[in-house]
Amino acid sequence: MRRVADMSTPHTRFSGQKRTKNPCVLSDRRLTYKHVTAHSIGFLLYHLAKHPEKQELLYKEIISFLPTKEAKLTKSNCCELKYLSACFKESLRLNPPVGGTARTLETDVVLSGYHVPAGTLLTVPYQELFTQEKYCKEPLKFIPERWLKGSENRPHPWAYLPFGQGCRSCMGKRLAKLQAILLISEIIRNFRVEYHLDDIGTKTMLVNSPDKPFRFNFIER
């Protein structure tokens, strides 16, 4: 994890890997596309419900761009929802859509004093990386403001890779973000979202899933 977070450029021996023929890895990638958006939206609603003051800030931003029920998101005003984008990023940091990224090493490397031979399938666990104090202040708290321009609390850029990085990053990351922005903006401007049950954690299988069902109360505004 230190190697991923501390590298200053993406051009390392980890970025030039050949395409894998590992059937487990390929199967994992296919299944990820189906669930990533639904789980990401669910976790974002959960965090907003658990932090009503953040939800209220988001509501004020949304109605400033969509003041009436008939107002629609456009390409221009969609990009202006900075706080919504920050909320989405912060939710992905706390609950990344997948467990991590994997690469098969082409050469031997030494990690934390351990010799790792070529041919080893190396996995970087995202949730462990994203919630380390040395890369992110107050890492277990939901603080969307850390992603706003000018924030001094912004996480290390290489310690936040929910969709991977480079030419083999998730091809659906922009679609997932757009879907989340469209749906969340409609929900929050029309409803106040509440959650009053036990805390929800992450269950990692092929993709990260909630360990309990999302059961929200939607109160019409």
PDB file of C-alpha atoms in Angstrom, residues 38-221:
ATOM      1  CA  ALA A  38     -26.449   0.442  -6.993  1.00  0.00           C
ATOM      2  CA  HIS A  39     -24.182  -0.145  -3.999  1.00  0.00           C
ATOM      3  CA  SER A  40     -22.433   3.208  -4.417  1.00  0.00           C
ATOM      4  CA  ILE A  41     -25.760   5.070  -4.439  1.00  0.00           C
ATOM      5  CA  GLY A  42     -26.995   3.051  -1.472  1.00  0.00           C
ATOM      6  CA  PHE A  43     -23.935   3.841   0.623  1.00  0.00           C
ATOM      7  CA  LEU A  44     -24.114   7.528  -0.310  1.00  0.00           C
ATOM      8  CA  LEU A  45     -27.743   7.722   0.829  1.00  0.00           C
ATOM      9  CA  TYR A  46     -26.732   5.915   4.017  1.00  0.00           C
ATOM     10  CA  HIS A  47     -23.992   8.422   4.833  1.00  0.00           C
ATOM     11  CA  LEU A  48     -26.276  11.356   4.065  1.00  0.00           C
ATOM     12  CA  ALA A  49     -28.979   9.882   6.292  1.00  0.00           C
ATOM     13  CA  LYS A  50     -26.459   9.407   9.116  1.00  0.00           C
ATOM     14  CA  HIS A  51     -25.249  12.997   8.712  1.00  0.00           C
ATOM     15  CA  PRO A  52     -28.365  15.181   8.282  1.00  0.00           C
ATOM     16  CA  GLU A  53     -26.315  18.391   8.439  1.00  0.00           C
ATOM     17  CA  LYS A  54     -24.393  17.269   5.330  1.00  0.00           C
ATOM     18  CA  GLN A  55     -27.636  16.272   3.659  1.00  0.00           C
ATOM     19  CA  GLU A  56     -29.051  19.737   4.316  1.00  0.00           C
ATOM     20  CA  LEU A  57     -25.995  21.395   2.757  1.00  0.00           C
ATOM     21  CA  LEU A  58     -26.412  19.168  -0.274  1.00  0.00           C
ATOM     22  CA  TYR A  59     -30.121  20.001  -0.502  1.00  0.00           C
ATOM     23  CA  LYS A  60     -29.348  23.731  -0.507  1.00  0.00           C
ATOM     24  CA  GLU A  61     -26.824  23.269  -3.295  1.00  0.00           C
ATOM     25  CA  ILE A  62     -29.245  21.225  -5.387  1.00  0.00           C
ATOM     26  CA  ILE A  63     -32.163  23.653  -5.110  1.00  0.00           C
ATOM     27  CA  SER A  64     -29.850  26.540  -6.011  1.00  0.00           C
ATOM     28  CA  PHE A  65     -29.424  24.901  -9.429  1.00  0.00           C
ATOM     29  CA  LEU A  66     -32.818  23.171  -9.595  1.00  0.00           C
ATOM     30  CA  PRO A  67     -35.185  25.645  -7.889  1.00  0.00           C
ATOM     31  CA  THR A  68     -38.431  24.133  -9.235  1.00  0.00           C
ATOM     32  CA  LYS A  69     -39.804  20.634  -9.664  1.00  0.00           C
ATOM     33  CA  GLU A  70     -39.716  21.120 -13.418  1.00  0.00           C
ATOM     34  CA  ALA A  71     -36.024  22.108 -13.507  1.00  0.00           C
ATOM     35  CA  LYS A  72     -33.780  19.476 -15.031  1.00  0.00           C
ATOM     36  CA  LEU A  73     -30.122  18.704 -14.766  1.00  0.00           C
ATOM     37  CA  THR A  74     -28.119  19.644 -17.830  1.00  0.00           C
ATOM     38  CA  LYS A  75     -24.538  19.042 -18.824  1.00  0.00           C
ATOM     39  CA  SER A  76     -23.564  22.473 -17.527  1.00  0.00           C
ATOM     40  CA  ASN A  77     -25.328  22.540 -14.148  1.00  0.00           C
ATOM     41  CA  CYS A  78     -24.498  18.886 -13.504  1.00  0.00           C
ATOM     42  CA  CYS A  79     -20.816  19.812 -13.424  1.00  0.00           C
ATOM     43  CA  GLU A  80     -21.550  22.664 -11.004  1.00  0.00           C
ATOM     44  CA  LEU A  81     -22.840  20.403  -8.221  1.00  0.00           C
ATOM     45  CA  LYS A  82     -19.489  20.468  -6.424  1.00  0.00           C
ATOM     46  CA  TYR A  83     -20.778  19.416  -3.023  1.00  0.00           C
ATOM     47  CA  LEU A  84     -22.681  16.477  -4.491  1.00  0.00           C
ATOM     48  CA  SER A  85     -19.522  15.365  -6.267  1.00  0.00           C
ATOM     49  CA  ALA A  86     -17.620  15.709  -2.984  1.00  0.00           C
ATOM     50  CA  CYS A  87     -20.234  13.618  -1.163  1.00  0.00           C
ATOM     51  CA  PHE A  88     -19.960  10.923  -3.826  1.00  0.00           C
ATOM     52  CA  LYS A  89     -16.155  10.838  -3.546  1.00  0.00           C
ATOM     53  CA  GLU A  90     -16.249  10.680   0.236  1.00  0.00           C
ATOM     54  CA  SER A  91     -18.756   7.834   0.196  1.00  0.00           C
ATOM     55  CA  LEU A  92     -16.569   5.908  -2.257  1.00  0.00           C
ATOM     56  CA  ARG A  93     -13.577   6.493   0.002  1.00  0.00           C
ATOM     57  CA  LEU A  94     -15.335   4.966   3.004  1.00  0.00           C
ATOM     58  CA  ASN A  95     -17.101   2.240   1.026  1.00  0.00           C
ATOM     59  CA  PRO A  96     -15.225   1.586  -2.221  1.00  0.00           C
ATOM     60  CA  PRO A  97     -17.161  -0.424  -4.815  1.00  0.00           C
ATOM     61  CA  VAL A  98     -14.572  -3.211  -5.051  1.00  0.00           C
ATOM     62  CA  GLY A  99     -12.213  -4.792  -2.558  1.00  0.00           C
ATOM     63  CA  GLY A 100      -9.048  -3.786  -4.354  1.00  0.00           C
ATOM     64  CA  THR A 101      -6.985  -4.085  -7.479  1.00  0.00           C
ATOM     65  CA  ALA A 102      -4.755  -6.972  -8.518  1.00  0.00           C
ATOM     66  CA  ARG A 103      -1.680  -7.224 -10.706  1.00  0.00           C
ATOM     67  CA  THR A 104       0.573 -10.162 -11.560  1.00  0.00           C
ATOM     68  CA  LEU A 105       4.185  -9.098 -11.085  1.00  0.00           C
ATOM     69  CA  GLU A 106       6.481  -9.424 -14.073  1.00  0.00           C
ATOM     70  CA  THR A 107       9.643  -8.924 -11.995  1.00  0.00           C
ATOM     71  CA  ASP A 108      10.713  -9.579  -8.423  1.00  0.00           C
ATOM     72  CA  VAL A 109      10.064  -6.745  -5.957  1.00  0.00           C
ATOM     73  CA  VAL A 110      10.781  -6.075  -2.287  1.00  0.00           C
ATOM     74  CA  LEU A 111       7.827  -4.766  -0.248  1.00  0.00           C
ATOM     75  CA  SER A 112       8.349  -3.797   3.407  1.00  0.00           C
ATOM     76  CA  GLY A 113      11.426  -6.005   3.530  1.00  0.00           C
ATOM     77  CA  TYR A 114       9.707  -9.037   1.995  1.00  0.00           C
ATOM     78  CA  HIS A 115      10.879 -10.493  -1.299  1.00  0.00           C
ATOM     79  CA  VAL A 116       7.920 -11.020  -3.641  1.00  0.00           C
ATOM     80  CA  PRO A 117       8.808 -13.135  -6.698  1.00  0.00           C
ATOM     81  CA  ALA A 118       7.669 -12.534 -10.258  1.00  0.00           C
ATOM     82  CA  GLY A 119       4.401 -14.268 -11.102  1.00  0.00           C
ATOM     83  CA  THR A 120       2.789 -13.400  -7.758  1.00  0.00           C
ATOM     84  CA  LEU A 121      -0.745 -11.993  -7.897  1.00  0.00           C
ATOM     85  CA  LEU A 122      -0.471  -8.836  -5.790  1.00  0.00           C
ATOM     86  CA  THR A 123      -3.626  -7.229  -4.389  1.00  0.00           C
ATOM     87  CA  VAL A 124      -3.987  -3.740  -2.906  1.00  0.00           C
ATOM     88  CA  PRO A 125      -6.998  -3.641  -0.502  1.00  0.00           C
ATOM     89  CA  TYR A 126      -8.761  -0.347  -1.153  1.00  0.00           C
ATOM     90  CA  GLN A 127     -10.638   0.046   2.116  1.00  0.00           C
ATOM     91  CA  GLU A 128      -7.454  -0.415   4.149  1.00  0.00           C
ATOM     92  CA  LEU A 129      -5.574   2.076   1.990  1.00  0.00           C
ATOM     93  CA  PHE A 130      -8.324   4.718   1.900  1.00  0.00           C
ATOM     94  CA  THR A 131      -8.770   4.832   5.688  1.00  0.00           C
ATOM     95  CA  GLN A 132      -5.180   5.203   6.888  1.00  0.00           C
ATOM     96  CA  GLU A 133      -4.494   8.208   9.097  1.00  0.00           C
ATOM     97  CA  LYS A 134      -1.183   9.018   7.414  1.00  0.00           C
ATOM     98  CA  TYR A 135      -2.905   9.523   4.053  1.00  0.00           C
ATOM     99  CA  CYS A 136      -6.163  11.119   5.222  1.00  0.00           C
ATOM    100  CA  LYS A 137      -7.038  13.159   8.317  1.00  0.00           C
ATOM    101  CA  GLU A 138      -9.885  11.717  10.393  1.00  0.00           C
ATOM    102  CA  PRO A 139     -10.168   8.844   7.902  1.00  0.00           C
ATOM    103  CA  LEU A 140     -13.210   7.144   9.426  1.00  0.00           C
ATOM    104  CA  LYS A 141     -15.393  10.263   9.379  1.00  0.00           C
ATOM    105  CA  PHE A 142     -17.708  11.304   6.550  1.00  0.00           C
ATOM    106  CA  ILE A 143     -16.329  14.736   5.625  1.00  0.00           C
ATOM    107  CA  PRO A 144     -17.242  15.699   2.034  1.00  0.00           C
ATOM    108  CA  GLU A 145     -15.623  19.114   2.509  1.00  0.00           C
ATOM    109  CA  ARG A 146     -12.184  17.509   2.263  1.00  0.00           C
ATOM    110  CA  TRP A 147     -12.766  17.172  -1.512  1.00  0.00           C
ATOM    111  CA  LEU A 148     -13.688  20.800  -2.155  1.00  0.00           C
ATOM    112  CA  LYS A 149     -11.239  23.119  -3.872  1.00  0.00           C
ATOM    113  CA  GLY A 150      -8.799  24.712  -1.464  1.00  0.00           C
ATOM    114  CA  SER A 151      -9.278  22.140   1.294  1.00  0.00           C
ATOM    115  CA  GLU A 152      -6.146  21.379   3.327  1.00  0.00           C
ATOM    116  CA  ASN A 153      -7.668  18.071   4.401  1.00  0.00           C
ATOM    117  CA  ARG A 154      -7.601  16.520   0.926  1.00  0.00           C
ATOM    118  CA  PRO A 155      -6.390  12.886   0.928  1.00  0.00           C
ATOM    119  CA  HIS A 156      -3.158  11.827  -0.731  1.00  0.00           C
ATOM    120  CA  PRO A 157      -3.974  11.519  -4.477  1.00  0.00           C
ATOM    121  CA  TRP A 158      -2.526   7.997  -4.726  1.00  0.00           C
ATOM    122  CA  ALA A 159      -4.399   6.860  -1.611  1.00  0.00           C
ATOM    123  CA  TYR A 160      -7.784   7.242  -3.320  1.00  0.00           C
ATOM    124  CA  LEU A 161      -8.304   4.979  -6.332  1.00  0.00           C
ATOM    125  CA  PRO A 162     -11.865   3.569  -6.076  1.00  0.00           C
ATOM    126  CA  PHE A 163     -11.997   2.808  -9.805  1.00  0.00           C
ATOM    127  CA  GLY A 164      -8.329   2.034 -10.309  1.00  0.00           C
ATOM    128  CA  GLN A 165      -5.966   4.220 -12.289  1.00  0.00           C
ATOM    129  CA  GLY A 166      -4.499   4.439 -15.759  1.00  0.00           C
ATOM    130  CA  CYS A 167      -5.417   2.636 -18.954  1.00  0.00           C
ATOM    131  CA  ARG A 168      -6.944  -0.313 -17.066  1.00  0.00           C
ATOM    132  CA  SER A 169      -9.097   1.685 -14.688  1.00  0.00           C
ATOM    133  CA  CYS A 170     -12.823   0.947 -14.587  1.00  0.00           C
ATOM    134  CA  MET A 171     -14.343   1.844 -17.950  1.00  0.00           C
ATOM    135  CA  GLY A 172     -17.690   2.600 -16.321  1.00  0.00           C
ATOM    136  CA  LYS A 173     -16.501   5.100 -13.702  1.00  0.00           C
ATOM    137  CA  ARG A 174     -17.903   8.179 -15.480  1.00  0.00           C
ATOM    138  CA  LEU A 175     -21.210   6.464 -16.129  1.00  0.00           C
ATOM    139  CA  ALA A 176     -21.427   5.378 -12.485  1.00  0.00           C
ATOM    140  CA  LYS A 177     -20.793   8.938 -11.286  1.00  0.00           C
ATOM    141  CA  LEU A 178     -23.318  10.416 -13.724  1.00  0.00           C
ATOM    142  CA  GLN A 179     -26.000   7.915 -12.688  1.00  0.00           C
ATOM    143  CA  ALA A 180     -25.336   8.639  -9.020  1.00  0.00           C
ATOM    144  CA  ILE A 181     -25.515  12.420  -9.500  1.00  0.00           C
ATOM    145  CA  LEU A 182     -28.762  12.204 -11.479  1.00  0.00           C
ATOM    146  CA  LEU A 183     -30.492   9.904  -8.993  1.00  0.00           C
ATOM    147  CA  ILE A 184     -29.206  11.481  -5.769  1.00  0.00           C
ATOM    148  CA  SER A 185     -30.069  14.998  -6.930  1.00  0.00           C
ATOM    149  CA  GLU A 186     -33.650  13.919  -7.664  1.00  0.00           C
ATOM    150  CA  ILE A 187     -34.014  12.086  -4.353  1.00  0.00           C
ATOM    151  CA  ILE A 188     -32.529  14.789  -2.122  1.00  0.00           C
ATOM    152  CA  ARG A 189     -34.435  17.697  -3.665  1.00  0.00           C
ATOM    153  CA  ASN A 190     -37.732  15.824  -3.212  1.00  0.00           C
ATOM    154  CA  PHE A 191     -37.169  13.857  -0.009  1.00  0.00           C
ATOM    155  CA  ARG A 192     -35.368  13.986   3.303  1.00  0.00           C
ATOM    156  CA  VAL A 193     -33.652  10.630   3.781  1.00  0.00           C
ATOM    157  CA  GLU A 194     -33.478   9.028   7.234  1.00  0.00           C
ATOM    158  CA  TYR A 195     -32.001   5.811   8.586  1.00  0.00           C
ATOM    159  CA  HIS A 196     -32.669   4.616  12.152  1.00  0.00           C
ATOM    160  CA  LEU A 197     -31.407   1.023  12.264  1.00  0.00           C
ATOM    161  CA  ASP A 198     -28.042  -0.592  13.046  1.00  0.00           C
ATOM    162  CA  ASP A 199     -24.894   0.709  11.398  1.00  0.00           C
ATOM    163  CA  ILE A 200     -24.142  -0.770   7.987  1.00  0.00           C
ATOM    164  CA  GLY A 201     -20.697  -2.114   7.175  1.00  0.00           C
ATOM    165  CA  THR A 202     -19.054  -3.566   4.104  1.00  0.00           C
ATOM    166  CA  LYS A 203     -19.098  -7.219   3.116  1.00  0.00           C
ATOM    167  CA  THR A 204     -16.418  -8.091   0.584  1.00  0.00           C
ATOM    168  CA  MET A 205     -17.061 -10.947  -1.814  1.00  0.00           C
ATOM    169  CA  LEU A 206     -16.600 -10.447  -5.540  1.00  0.00           C
ATOM    170  CA  VAL A 207     -17.605  -6.836  -5.038  1.00  0.00           C
ATOM    171  CA  ASN A 208     -18.164  -4.816  -1.876  1.00  0.00           C
ATOM    172  CA  SER A 209     -21.751  -5.046  -0.648  1.00  0.00           C
ATOM    173  CA  PRO A 210     -23.627  -3.753   2.400  1.00  0.00           C
ATOM    174  CA  ASP A 211     -23.688  -6.274   5.240  1.00  0.00           C
ATOM    175  CA  LYS A 212     -27.289  -5.297   5.997  1.00  0.00           C
ATOM    176  CA  PRO A 213     -30.168  -4.192   3.765  1.00  0.00           C
ATOM    177  CA  PHE A 214     -30.560  -0.496   3.040  1.00  0.00           C
ATOM    178  CA  ARG A 215     -33.873   0.476   4.686  1.00  0.00           C
ATOM    179  CA  PHE A 216     -34.419   4.200   4.442  1.00  0.00           C
ATOM    180  CA  ASN A 217     -37.305   6.467   5.362  1.00  0.00           C
ATOM    181  CA  PHE A 218     -38.118   9.012   2.653  1.00  0.00           C
ATOM    182  CA  ILE A 219     -39.954  12.077   3.975  1.00  0.00           C
ATOM    183  CA  GLU A 220     -41.359  14.298   1.256  1.00  0.00           C
ATOM    184  CA  ARG A 221     -40.097  17.871   1.363  1.00  0.00           C
TER     185      ARG A 221
END
